[in-house]
Coordinates of C-alpha atoms in Angstrom, one line a residue:
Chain A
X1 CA -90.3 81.0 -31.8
X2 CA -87.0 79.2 -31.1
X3 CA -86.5 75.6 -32.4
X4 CA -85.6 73.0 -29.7
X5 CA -82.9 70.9 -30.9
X6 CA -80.9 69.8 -34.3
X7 CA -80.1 66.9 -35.1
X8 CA -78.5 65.7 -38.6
X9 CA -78.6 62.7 -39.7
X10 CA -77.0 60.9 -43.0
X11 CA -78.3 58.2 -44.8
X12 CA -76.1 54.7 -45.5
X13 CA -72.9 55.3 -47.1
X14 CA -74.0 52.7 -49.8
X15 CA -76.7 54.4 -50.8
X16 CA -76.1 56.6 -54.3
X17 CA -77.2 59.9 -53.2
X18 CA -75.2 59.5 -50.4
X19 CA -72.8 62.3 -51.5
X20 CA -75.0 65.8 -50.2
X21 CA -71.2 67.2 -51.0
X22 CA -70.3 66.3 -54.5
X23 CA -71.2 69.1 -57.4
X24 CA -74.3 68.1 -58.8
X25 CA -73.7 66.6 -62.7
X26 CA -77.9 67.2 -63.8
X27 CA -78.8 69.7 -65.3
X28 CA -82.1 70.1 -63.2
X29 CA -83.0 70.9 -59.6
X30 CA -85.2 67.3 -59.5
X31 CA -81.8 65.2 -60.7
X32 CA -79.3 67.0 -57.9
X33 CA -78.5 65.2 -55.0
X34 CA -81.1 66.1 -52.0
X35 CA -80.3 67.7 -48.5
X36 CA -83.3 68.8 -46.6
X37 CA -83.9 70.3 -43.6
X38 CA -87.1 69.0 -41.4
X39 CA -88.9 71.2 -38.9
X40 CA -91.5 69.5 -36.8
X41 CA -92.2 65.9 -37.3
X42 CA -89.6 63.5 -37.0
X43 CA -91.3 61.0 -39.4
X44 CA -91.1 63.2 -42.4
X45 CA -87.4 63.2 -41.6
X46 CA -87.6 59.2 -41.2
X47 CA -88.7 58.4 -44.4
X48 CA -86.3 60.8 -46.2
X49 CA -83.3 58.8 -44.3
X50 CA -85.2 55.9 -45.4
X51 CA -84.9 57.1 -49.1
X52 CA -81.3 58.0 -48.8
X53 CA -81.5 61.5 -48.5
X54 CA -79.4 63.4 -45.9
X55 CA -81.9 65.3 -43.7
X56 CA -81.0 68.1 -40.8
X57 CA -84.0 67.7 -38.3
X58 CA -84.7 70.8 -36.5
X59 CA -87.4 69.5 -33.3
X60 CA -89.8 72.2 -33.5
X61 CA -93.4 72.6 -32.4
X62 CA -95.9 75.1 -32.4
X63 CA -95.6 77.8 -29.2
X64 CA -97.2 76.7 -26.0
X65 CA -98.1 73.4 -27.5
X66 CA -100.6 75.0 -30.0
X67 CA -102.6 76.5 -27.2
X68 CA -103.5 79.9 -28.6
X69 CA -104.7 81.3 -25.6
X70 CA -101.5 80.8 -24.1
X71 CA -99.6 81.5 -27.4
X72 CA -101.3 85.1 -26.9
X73 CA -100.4 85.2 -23.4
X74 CA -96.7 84.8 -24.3
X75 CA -96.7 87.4 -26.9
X76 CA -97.4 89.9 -24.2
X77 CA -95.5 88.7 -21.8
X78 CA -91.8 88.4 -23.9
X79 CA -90.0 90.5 -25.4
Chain B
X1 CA -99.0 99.5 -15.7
X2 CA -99.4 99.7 -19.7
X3 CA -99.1 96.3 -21.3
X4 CA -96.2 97.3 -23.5
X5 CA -93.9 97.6 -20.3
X6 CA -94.7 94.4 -19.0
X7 CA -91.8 92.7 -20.3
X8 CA -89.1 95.0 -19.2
X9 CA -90.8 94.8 -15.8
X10 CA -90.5 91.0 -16.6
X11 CA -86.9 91.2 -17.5
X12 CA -85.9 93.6 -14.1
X13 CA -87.8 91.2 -12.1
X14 CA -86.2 88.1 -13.2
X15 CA -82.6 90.1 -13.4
X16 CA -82.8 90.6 -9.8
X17 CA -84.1 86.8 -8.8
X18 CA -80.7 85.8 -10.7
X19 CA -78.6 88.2 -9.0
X20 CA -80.2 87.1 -5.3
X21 CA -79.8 83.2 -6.6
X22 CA -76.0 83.9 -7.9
X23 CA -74.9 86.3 -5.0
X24 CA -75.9 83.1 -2.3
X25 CA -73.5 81.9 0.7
X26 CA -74.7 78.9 1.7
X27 CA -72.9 77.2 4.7
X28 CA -73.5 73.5 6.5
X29 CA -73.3 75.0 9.6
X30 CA -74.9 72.9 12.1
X31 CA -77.4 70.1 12.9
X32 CA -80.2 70.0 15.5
X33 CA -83.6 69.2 17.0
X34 CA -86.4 69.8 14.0
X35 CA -88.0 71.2 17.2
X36 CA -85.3 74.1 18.0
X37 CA -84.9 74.7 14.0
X38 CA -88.7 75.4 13.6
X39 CA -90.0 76.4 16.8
X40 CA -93.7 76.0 15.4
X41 CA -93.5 72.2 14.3
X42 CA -96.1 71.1 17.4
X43 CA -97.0 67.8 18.5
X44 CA -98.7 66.0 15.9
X45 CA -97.4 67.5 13.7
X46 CA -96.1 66.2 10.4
X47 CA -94.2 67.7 7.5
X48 CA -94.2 66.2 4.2
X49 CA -92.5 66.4 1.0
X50 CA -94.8 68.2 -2.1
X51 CA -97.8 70.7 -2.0
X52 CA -100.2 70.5 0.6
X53 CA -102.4 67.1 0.6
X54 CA -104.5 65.5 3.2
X55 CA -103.9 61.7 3.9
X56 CA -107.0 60.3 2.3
X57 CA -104.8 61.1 -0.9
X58 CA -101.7 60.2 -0.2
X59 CA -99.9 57.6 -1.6
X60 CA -99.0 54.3 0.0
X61 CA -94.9 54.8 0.8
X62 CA -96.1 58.5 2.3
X63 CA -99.0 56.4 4.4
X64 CA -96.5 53.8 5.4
X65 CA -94.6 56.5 6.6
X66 CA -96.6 58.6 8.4
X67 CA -97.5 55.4 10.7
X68 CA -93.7 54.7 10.9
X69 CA -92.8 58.6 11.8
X70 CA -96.0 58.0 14.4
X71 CA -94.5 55.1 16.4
X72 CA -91.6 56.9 16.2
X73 CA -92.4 60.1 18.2
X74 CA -94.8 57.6 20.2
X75 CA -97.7 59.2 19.3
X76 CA -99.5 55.7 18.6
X77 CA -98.5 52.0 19.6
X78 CA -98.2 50.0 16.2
X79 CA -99.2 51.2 12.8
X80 CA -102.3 50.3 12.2
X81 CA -103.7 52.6 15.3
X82 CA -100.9 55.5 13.5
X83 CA -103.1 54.7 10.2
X84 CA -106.3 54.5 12.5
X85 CA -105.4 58.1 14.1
X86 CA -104.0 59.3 10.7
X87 CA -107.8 58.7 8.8
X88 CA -109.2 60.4 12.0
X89 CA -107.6 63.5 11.4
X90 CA -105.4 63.4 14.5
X91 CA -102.2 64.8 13.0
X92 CA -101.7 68.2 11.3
X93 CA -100.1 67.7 7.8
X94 CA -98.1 70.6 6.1
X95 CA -95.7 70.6 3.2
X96 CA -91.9 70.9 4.9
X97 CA -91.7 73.9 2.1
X98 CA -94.1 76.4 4.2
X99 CA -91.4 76.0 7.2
X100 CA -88.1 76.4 5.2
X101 CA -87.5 73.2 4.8
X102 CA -87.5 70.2 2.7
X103 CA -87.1 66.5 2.7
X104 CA -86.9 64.0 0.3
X105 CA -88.9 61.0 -1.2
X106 CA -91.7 61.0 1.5
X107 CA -90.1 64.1 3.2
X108 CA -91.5 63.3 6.8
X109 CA -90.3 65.6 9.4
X110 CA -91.3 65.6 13.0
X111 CA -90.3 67.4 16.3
X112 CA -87.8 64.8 17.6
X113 CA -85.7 64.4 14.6
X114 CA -82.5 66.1 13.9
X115 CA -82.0 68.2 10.8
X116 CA -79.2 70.0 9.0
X117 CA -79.0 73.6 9.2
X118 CA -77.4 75.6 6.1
X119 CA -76.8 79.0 6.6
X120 CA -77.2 81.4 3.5
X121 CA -74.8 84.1 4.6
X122 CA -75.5 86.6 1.7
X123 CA -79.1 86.8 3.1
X124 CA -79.2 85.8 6.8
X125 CA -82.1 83.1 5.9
X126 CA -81.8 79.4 7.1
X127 CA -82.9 76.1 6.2
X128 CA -83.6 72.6 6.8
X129 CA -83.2 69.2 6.4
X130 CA -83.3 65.8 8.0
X131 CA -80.2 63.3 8.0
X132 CA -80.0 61.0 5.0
X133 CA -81.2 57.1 6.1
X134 CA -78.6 55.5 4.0
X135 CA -80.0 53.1 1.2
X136 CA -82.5 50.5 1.0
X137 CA -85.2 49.8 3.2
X138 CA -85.8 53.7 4.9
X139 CA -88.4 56.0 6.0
X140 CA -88.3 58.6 3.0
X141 CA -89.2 55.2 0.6
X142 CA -91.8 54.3 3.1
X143 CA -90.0 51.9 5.0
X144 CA -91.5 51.7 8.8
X145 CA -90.6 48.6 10.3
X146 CA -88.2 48.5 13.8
X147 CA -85.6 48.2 11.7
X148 CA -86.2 51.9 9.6
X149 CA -87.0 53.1 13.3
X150 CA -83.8 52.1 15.0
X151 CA -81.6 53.7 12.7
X152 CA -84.4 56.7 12.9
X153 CA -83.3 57.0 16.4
X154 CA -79.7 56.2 16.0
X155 CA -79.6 59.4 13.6
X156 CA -81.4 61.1 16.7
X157 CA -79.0 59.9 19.7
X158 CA -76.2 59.7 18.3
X159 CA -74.8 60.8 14.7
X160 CA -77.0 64.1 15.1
X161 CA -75.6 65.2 18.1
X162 CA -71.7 64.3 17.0
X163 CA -72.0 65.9 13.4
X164 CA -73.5 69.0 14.8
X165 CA -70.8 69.3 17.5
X166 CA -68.5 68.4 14.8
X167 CA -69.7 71.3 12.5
X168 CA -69.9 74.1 15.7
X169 CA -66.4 73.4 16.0
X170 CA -65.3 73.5 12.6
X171 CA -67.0 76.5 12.2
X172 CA -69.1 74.7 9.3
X173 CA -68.6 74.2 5.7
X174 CA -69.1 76.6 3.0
X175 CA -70.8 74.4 0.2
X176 CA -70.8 76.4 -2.9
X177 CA -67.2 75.7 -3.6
X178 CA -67.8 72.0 -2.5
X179 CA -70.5 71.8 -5.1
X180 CA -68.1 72.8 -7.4
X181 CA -65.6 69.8 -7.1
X182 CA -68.3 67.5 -6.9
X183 CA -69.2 68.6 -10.7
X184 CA -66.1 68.0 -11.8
X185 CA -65.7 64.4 -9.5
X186 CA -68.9 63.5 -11.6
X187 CA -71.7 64.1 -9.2
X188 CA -75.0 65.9 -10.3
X189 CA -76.0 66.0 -6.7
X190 CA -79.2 64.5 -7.3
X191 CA -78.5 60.6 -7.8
X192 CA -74.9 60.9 -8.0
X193 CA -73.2 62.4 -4.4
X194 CA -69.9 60.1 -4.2
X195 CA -67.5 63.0 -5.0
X196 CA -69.5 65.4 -2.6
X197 CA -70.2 62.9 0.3
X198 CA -66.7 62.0 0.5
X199 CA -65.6 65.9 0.9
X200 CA -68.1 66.5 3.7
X201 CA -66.5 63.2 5.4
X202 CA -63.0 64.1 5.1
X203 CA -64.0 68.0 6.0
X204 CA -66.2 66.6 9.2
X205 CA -63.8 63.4 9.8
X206 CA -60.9 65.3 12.1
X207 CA -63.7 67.0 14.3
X208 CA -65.7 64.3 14.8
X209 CA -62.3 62.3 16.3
X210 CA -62.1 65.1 18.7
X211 CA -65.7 65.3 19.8
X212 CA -66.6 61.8 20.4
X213 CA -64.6 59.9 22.8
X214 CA -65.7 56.8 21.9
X215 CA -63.5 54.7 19.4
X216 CA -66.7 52.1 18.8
X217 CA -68.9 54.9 18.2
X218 CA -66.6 56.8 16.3
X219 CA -66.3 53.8 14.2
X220 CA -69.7 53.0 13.5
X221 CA -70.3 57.1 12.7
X222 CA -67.7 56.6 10.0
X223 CA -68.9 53.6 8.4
X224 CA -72.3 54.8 7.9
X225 CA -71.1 57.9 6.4
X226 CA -68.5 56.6 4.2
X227 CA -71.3 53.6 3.1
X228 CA -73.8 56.3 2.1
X229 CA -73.0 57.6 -1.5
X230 CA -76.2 59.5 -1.1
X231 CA -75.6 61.0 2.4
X232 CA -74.5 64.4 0.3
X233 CA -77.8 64.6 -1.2
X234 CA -80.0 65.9 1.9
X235 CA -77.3 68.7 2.8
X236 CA -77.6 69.6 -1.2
X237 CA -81.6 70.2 -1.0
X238 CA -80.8 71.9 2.4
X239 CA -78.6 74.5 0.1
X240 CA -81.0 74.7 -2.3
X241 CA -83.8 75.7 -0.3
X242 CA -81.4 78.3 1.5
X243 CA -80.6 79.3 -2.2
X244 CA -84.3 79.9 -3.4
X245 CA -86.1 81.3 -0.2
X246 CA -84.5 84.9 -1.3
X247 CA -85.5 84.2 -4.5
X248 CA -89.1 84.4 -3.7
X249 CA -91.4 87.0 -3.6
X250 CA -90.2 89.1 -6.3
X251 CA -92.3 91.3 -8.1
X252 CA -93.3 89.8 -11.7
X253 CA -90.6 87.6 -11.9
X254 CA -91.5 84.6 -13.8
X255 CA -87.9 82.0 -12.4
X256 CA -89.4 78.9 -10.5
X257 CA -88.3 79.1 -6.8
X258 CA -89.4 75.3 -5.6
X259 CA -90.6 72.0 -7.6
X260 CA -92.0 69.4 -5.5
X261 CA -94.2 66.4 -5.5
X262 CA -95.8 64.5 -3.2
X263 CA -96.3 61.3 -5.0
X264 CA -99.9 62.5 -5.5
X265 CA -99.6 66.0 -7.2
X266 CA -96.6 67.5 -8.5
X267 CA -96.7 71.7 -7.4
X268 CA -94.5 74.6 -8.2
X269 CA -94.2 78.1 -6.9
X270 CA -93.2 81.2 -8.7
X271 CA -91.0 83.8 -7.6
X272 CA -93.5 86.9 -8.9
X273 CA -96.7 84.9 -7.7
X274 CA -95.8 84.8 -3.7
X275 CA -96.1 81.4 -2.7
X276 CA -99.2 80.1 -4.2
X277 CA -99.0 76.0 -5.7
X278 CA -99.6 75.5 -9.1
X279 CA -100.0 71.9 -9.1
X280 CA -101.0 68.8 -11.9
X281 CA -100.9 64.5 -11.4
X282 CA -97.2 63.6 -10.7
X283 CA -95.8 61.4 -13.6
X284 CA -94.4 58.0 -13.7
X285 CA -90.5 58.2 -13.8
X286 CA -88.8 56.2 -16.2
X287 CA -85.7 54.0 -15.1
X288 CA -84.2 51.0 -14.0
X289 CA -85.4 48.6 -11.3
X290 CA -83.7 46.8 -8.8
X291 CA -83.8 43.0 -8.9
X292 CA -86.9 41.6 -8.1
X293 CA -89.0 44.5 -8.9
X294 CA -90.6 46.2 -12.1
X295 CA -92.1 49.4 -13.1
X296 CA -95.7 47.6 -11.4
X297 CA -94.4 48.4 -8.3
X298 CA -93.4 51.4 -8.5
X299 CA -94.9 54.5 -6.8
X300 CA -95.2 57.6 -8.7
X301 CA -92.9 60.7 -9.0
X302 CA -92.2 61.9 -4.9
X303 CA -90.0 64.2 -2.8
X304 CA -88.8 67.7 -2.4
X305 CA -85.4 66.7 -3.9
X306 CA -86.5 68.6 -7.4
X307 CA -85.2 71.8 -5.5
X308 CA -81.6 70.4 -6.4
X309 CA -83.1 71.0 -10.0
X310 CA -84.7 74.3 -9.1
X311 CA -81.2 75.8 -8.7
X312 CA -79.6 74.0 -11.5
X313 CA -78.1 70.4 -10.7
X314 CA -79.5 67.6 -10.6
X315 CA -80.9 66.4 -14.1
X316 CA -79.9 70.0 -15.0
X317 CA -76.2 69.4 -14.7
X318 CA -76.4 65.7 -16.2
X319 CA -73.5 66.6 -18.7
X320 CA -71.6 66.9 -15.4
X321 CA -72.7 63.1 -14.3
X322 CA -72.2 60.2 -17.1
X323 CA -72.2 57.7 -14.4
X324 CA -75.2 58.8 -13.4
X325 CA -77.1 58.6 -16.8
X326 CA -76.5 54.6 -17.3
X327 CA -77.8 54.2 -13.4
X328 CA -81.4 56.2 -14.2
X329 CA -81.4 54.7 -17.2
X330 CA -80.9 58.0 -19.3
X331 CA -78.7 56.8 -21.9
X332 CA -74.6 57.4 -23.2
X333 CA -72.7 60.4 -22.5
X334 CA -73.1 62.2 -24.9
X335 CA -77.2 62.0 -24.1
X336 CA -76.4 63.7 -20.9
X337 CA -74.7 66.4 -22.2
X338 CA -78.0 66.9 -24.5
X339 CA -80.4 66.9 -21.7
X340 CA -78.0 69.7 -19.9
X341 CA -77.7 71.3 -23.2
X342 CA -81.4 70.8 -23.3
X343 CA -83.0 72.2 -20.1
X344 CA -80.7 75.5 -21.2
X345 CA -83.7 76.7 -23.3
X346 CA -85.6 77.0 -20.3
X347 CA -82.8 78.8 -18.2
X348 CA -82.2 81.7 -18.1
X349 CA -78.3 82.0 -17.3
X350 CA -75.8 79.9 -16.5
X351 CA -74.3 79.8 -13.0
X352 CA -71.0 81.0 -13.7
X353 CA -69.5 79.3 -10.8
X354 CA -70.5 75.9 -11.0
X355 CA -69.3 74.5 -14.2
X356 CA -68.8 71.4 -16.0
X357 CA -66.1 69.8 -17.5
X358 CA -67.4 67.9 -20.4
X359 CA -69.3 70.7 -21.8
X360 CA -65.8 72.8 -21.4
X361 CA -66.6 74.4 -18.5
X362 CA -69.9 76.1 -19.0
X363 CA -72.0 76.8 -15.8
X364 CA -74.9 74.7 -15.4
X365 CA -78.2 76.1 -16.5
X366 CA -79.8 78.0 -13.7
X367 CA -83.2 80.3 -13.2
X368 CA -86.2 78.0 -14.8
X369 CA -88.3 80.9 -16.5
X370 CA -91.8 79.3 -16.6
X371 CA -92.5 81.9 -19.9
X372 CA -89.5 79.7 -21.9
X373 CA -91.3 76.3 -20.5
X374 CA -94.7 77.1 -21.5
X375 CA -93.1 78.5 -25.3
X376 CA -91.3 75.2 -25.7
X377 CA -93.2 72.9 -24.0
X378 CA -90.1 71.6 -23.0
X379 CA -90.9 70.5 -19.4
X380 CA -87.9 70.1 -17.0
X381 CA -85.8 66.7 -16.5
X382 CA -85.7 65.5 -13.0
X383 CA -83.1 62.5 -11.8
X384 CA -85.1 60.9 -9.1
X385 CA -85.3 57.4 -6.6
X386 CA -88.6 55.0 -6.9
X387 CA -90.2 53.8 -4.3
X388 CA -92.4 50.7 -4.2
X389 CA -95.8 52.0 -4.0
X390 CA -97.4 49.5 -1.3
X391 CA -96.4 51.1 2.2
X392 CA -93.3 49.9 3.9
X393 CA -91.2 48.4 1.2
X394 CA -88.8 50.7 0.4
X395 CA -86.4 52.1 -3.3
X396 CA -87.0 50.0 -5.7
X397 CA -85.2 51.7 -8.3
X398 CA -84.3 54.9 -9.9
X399 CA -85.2 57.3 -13.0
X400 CA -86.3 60.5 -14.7
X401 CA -88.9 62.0 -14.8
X402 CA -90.7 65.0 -16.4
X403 CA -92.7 68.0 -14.5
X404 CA -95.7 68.3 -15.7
X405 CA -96.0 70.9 -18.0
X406 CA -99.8 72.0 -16.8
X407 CA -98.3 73.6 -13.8
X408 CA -96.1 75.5 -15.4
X409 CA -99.4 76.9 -18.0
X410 CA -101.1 77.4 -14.9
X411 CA -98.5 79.7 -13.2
X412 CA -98.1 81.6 -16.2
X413 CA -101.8 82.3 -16.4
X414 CA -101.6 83.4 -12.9
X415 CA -98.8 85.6 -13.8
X416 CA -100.8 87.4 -16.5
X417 CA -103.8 87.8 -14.8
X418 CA -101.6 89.4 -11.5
X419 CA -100.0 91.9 -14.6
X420 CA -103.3 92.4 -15.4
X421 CA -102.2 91.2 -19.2
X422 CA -105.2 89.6 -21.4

């Protein structure tokens, strides 16, 4: 099913990890900088922001507003 | 039918809806008695905006103005005996949809009072509309006292008569191409009709000098026509309706083909589902408030107008309208080139011949699939007026609002039980 909307957001320019573009100098996947991408909850994508971490937010939710029985009646109904 | 063809049937269906919606010739051509347009609108007889309701639930503005539209065609001598002979069942109440015609806010049209006539040449079909009031205290906001009804009759005697003379003669006005110069003059033609007002007064403007010898007259025609940055808005839903009637009726085709509410329920109808209401509550829009008055007095969601969205304008076409966005309290720019952006995941196409400058010239998002609505649950934006919800007061403000997504799950269980899909 098709997301509904991006939107990216950066965090503070002061912040250290700030820099989603510069070559990572750690040897390890935990020490690299951080760039994630959020589907679904927006607050998940908040408290990333809120860390520092630059976050694309894709607004997703579930087909038909998690109504199975619809869900099941689309299925059939699209291609 | 086997199930596995059901969506290509879908797809033809809703191939051909777009075709009839895109191929449209819709012309201002006249205006006239309600009673010559729709020969079956009897006495007592009122038509109001929405899905069919009965008047122990309507809301207060439609109330206040059935008693006003009462007085008016002097079916009863002050309002409270209107109200008396309303709750007695003395008028007939149908939605202005199930006579090819629409009206906004409240929507009330009777026998005596003139409406626009557009013409969809591509299909022979016409519609209807009654004259825009102006702003402020009016009959489609519920407003009924004498001074609502004097300019109710003014409308009747005298401007309805000139502008349909002055259209006969002009031969009317082709409105697609219009349309398209108001979106790029910054109208959406929902809440914002500056652009396309002032085109349909300086089309009508040399006619109307011929036809009405009167320089006072002429005068006061003018004024109320130039003072009215709304006046465009009723010949816009006129269009629209002549724009979806051909759309309805098609076999399995899922596009939307009227949105309306009635300030009680909110309905739609569905182009493969003849023209059966699939209705939920109306919502509460959101917006800003004229001084003096607050979202407490405000009536909810009303008015046929969402057929400007049905065909793509209105909060469809926002991108086209930044002005419009700060006045409904929608937010910057760049907000209402999201919504637009927005409501194009439950389009289908794009009308390739109304487009819009800031979004570098892509057509505005036409052909509401209700399938791409119920997947998203992305429920389309409308740009609406607010009325004060105690009868006779009037606009109070203006907003968006959202359709209620239950009527859209409702139509598209409909549509799988008429294909017979479980």
């Amino acid at each position: 099913m098709r997301p509904t909307g991006f939107t990216m957001t950066r965090p503070p320019d002061d912040r250290k990890s700030a820099q989603p573009d510069q070559p990572s100098r750690g040897s390890s996947f935990l020490e690299a900088p951080k760039r994630v991408v959020n589907i679904g909850l927006q607050k998940f994508a908040d408290d990333l922001v809120d860390q520092g971490v630059a976050v694309v937010q894709v607004d997703w939710v579930p087909p038909a507003r998690g109504n199975t029985r619809l869900a099941n009646l689309l299925s059939r109904l699209m291609d | 039918m086997r199930e596995a063809s059901v969506p290509k049937r879908i797809n033809a269906a809703n191939q051909e809806a777009l075709e009839r919606l895109f191929q449209a010739d819709p012309v201002l051509v006249d205006v006239i008695p309600a009673t010559e347009a729709i020969p079956a609108l009897a006495e007592h007889m009122i038509l109001h905006a929405g899905p069919p309701i009965a008047w122990g639930r309507m809301c207060g503005p439609m109330r206040g103005a059935v008693a006003g539209i009462a007085m008016f065609e002097g079916w009863a001598d002050d309002l409270s005996q209107a109200e008396e002979l309303a709750s007695e069942g003395k008028f007939a109440f149908h939605p202005n949809h199930h006579f090819n015609a629409v009206g906004p806010m409240t929507g009330i049209t009777t026998r005596s009072q003139p409406v626009l006539v557009v013409e969809n040449r591509a299909f022979g079909n016409r519609a209807f509309c009654t004259l825009n009031e102006g702003l402020g205290k009016v009959m489609r906001f519920g407003g009924n006292d004498a001074s609502v009804l004097a300019r109710l009759a003014w409308l009747r005697d005298v401007l309805g008569p000139a502008l349909g003379a002055a259209l006969r003669e002009s031969g009317g006005i082709p409105l697609k191409p219009l349309v398209a110069r108001g979106l790029t003059m910054g109208d959406e033609m929902h809440q914002r009709n500056v652009g396309c007002s002032s085109l349909v007064v300086r089309a009508l403007a040399p006619a109307l000098a011929r036809s009405v010898e009167d320089h006072s007259t002429l005068a006061d025609m003018l004024a109320f026509l130039g003072a009215n940055d709304q006046f465009f808005l009723n010949i816009g839903m006129t269009m629209g309706k002549a724009i979806m009637d051909p759309v309805r009726g098609i076999d399995a085709a899922t596009i939307v083909t009227a949105m309306s509410r009635n300030g009680t329920d909110f309905g739609i109808t569905v182009s493969g589902l003849d023209d059966q209401w699939f209705t939920a509550p109306v919502e509460m829009p959101a917006g800003l408030y004229f001084p003096g008055f607050t979202a407490a007095d405000a009536n909810p969601d009303m008015g046929d107008s969402t057929i400007v969205e049905t065909m793509g304008l209105g909060g469809f076409a926002m991108a086209a309208a930044p002005a419009v966005a700060g006045f409904v309290g929608a937010g910057s720019a760049a907000e209402a080139a999201n919504t637009t952006r927005t409501m194009g995941e439950i389009t289908l196409a794009r009308n390739p011949e109304w487009t819009m400058p800031s979004l570098d010239y892509q057509g505005v998002p036409t052909g509401i699939d209700i399938r791409l609505v119920v997947e998203t649950g992305i429920a389309p934006l409308i740009n609406t007026g607010i009325a004060h919800r105690e009868p006779g007061v009037g606009q109070v403000g203006a907003g968006v609002v959202r359709a209620p997504l239950d009527c859209f799950e409702k139509a598209l269980t409909a549509l799988a039980d008429r294909l017979e899909v479980v």
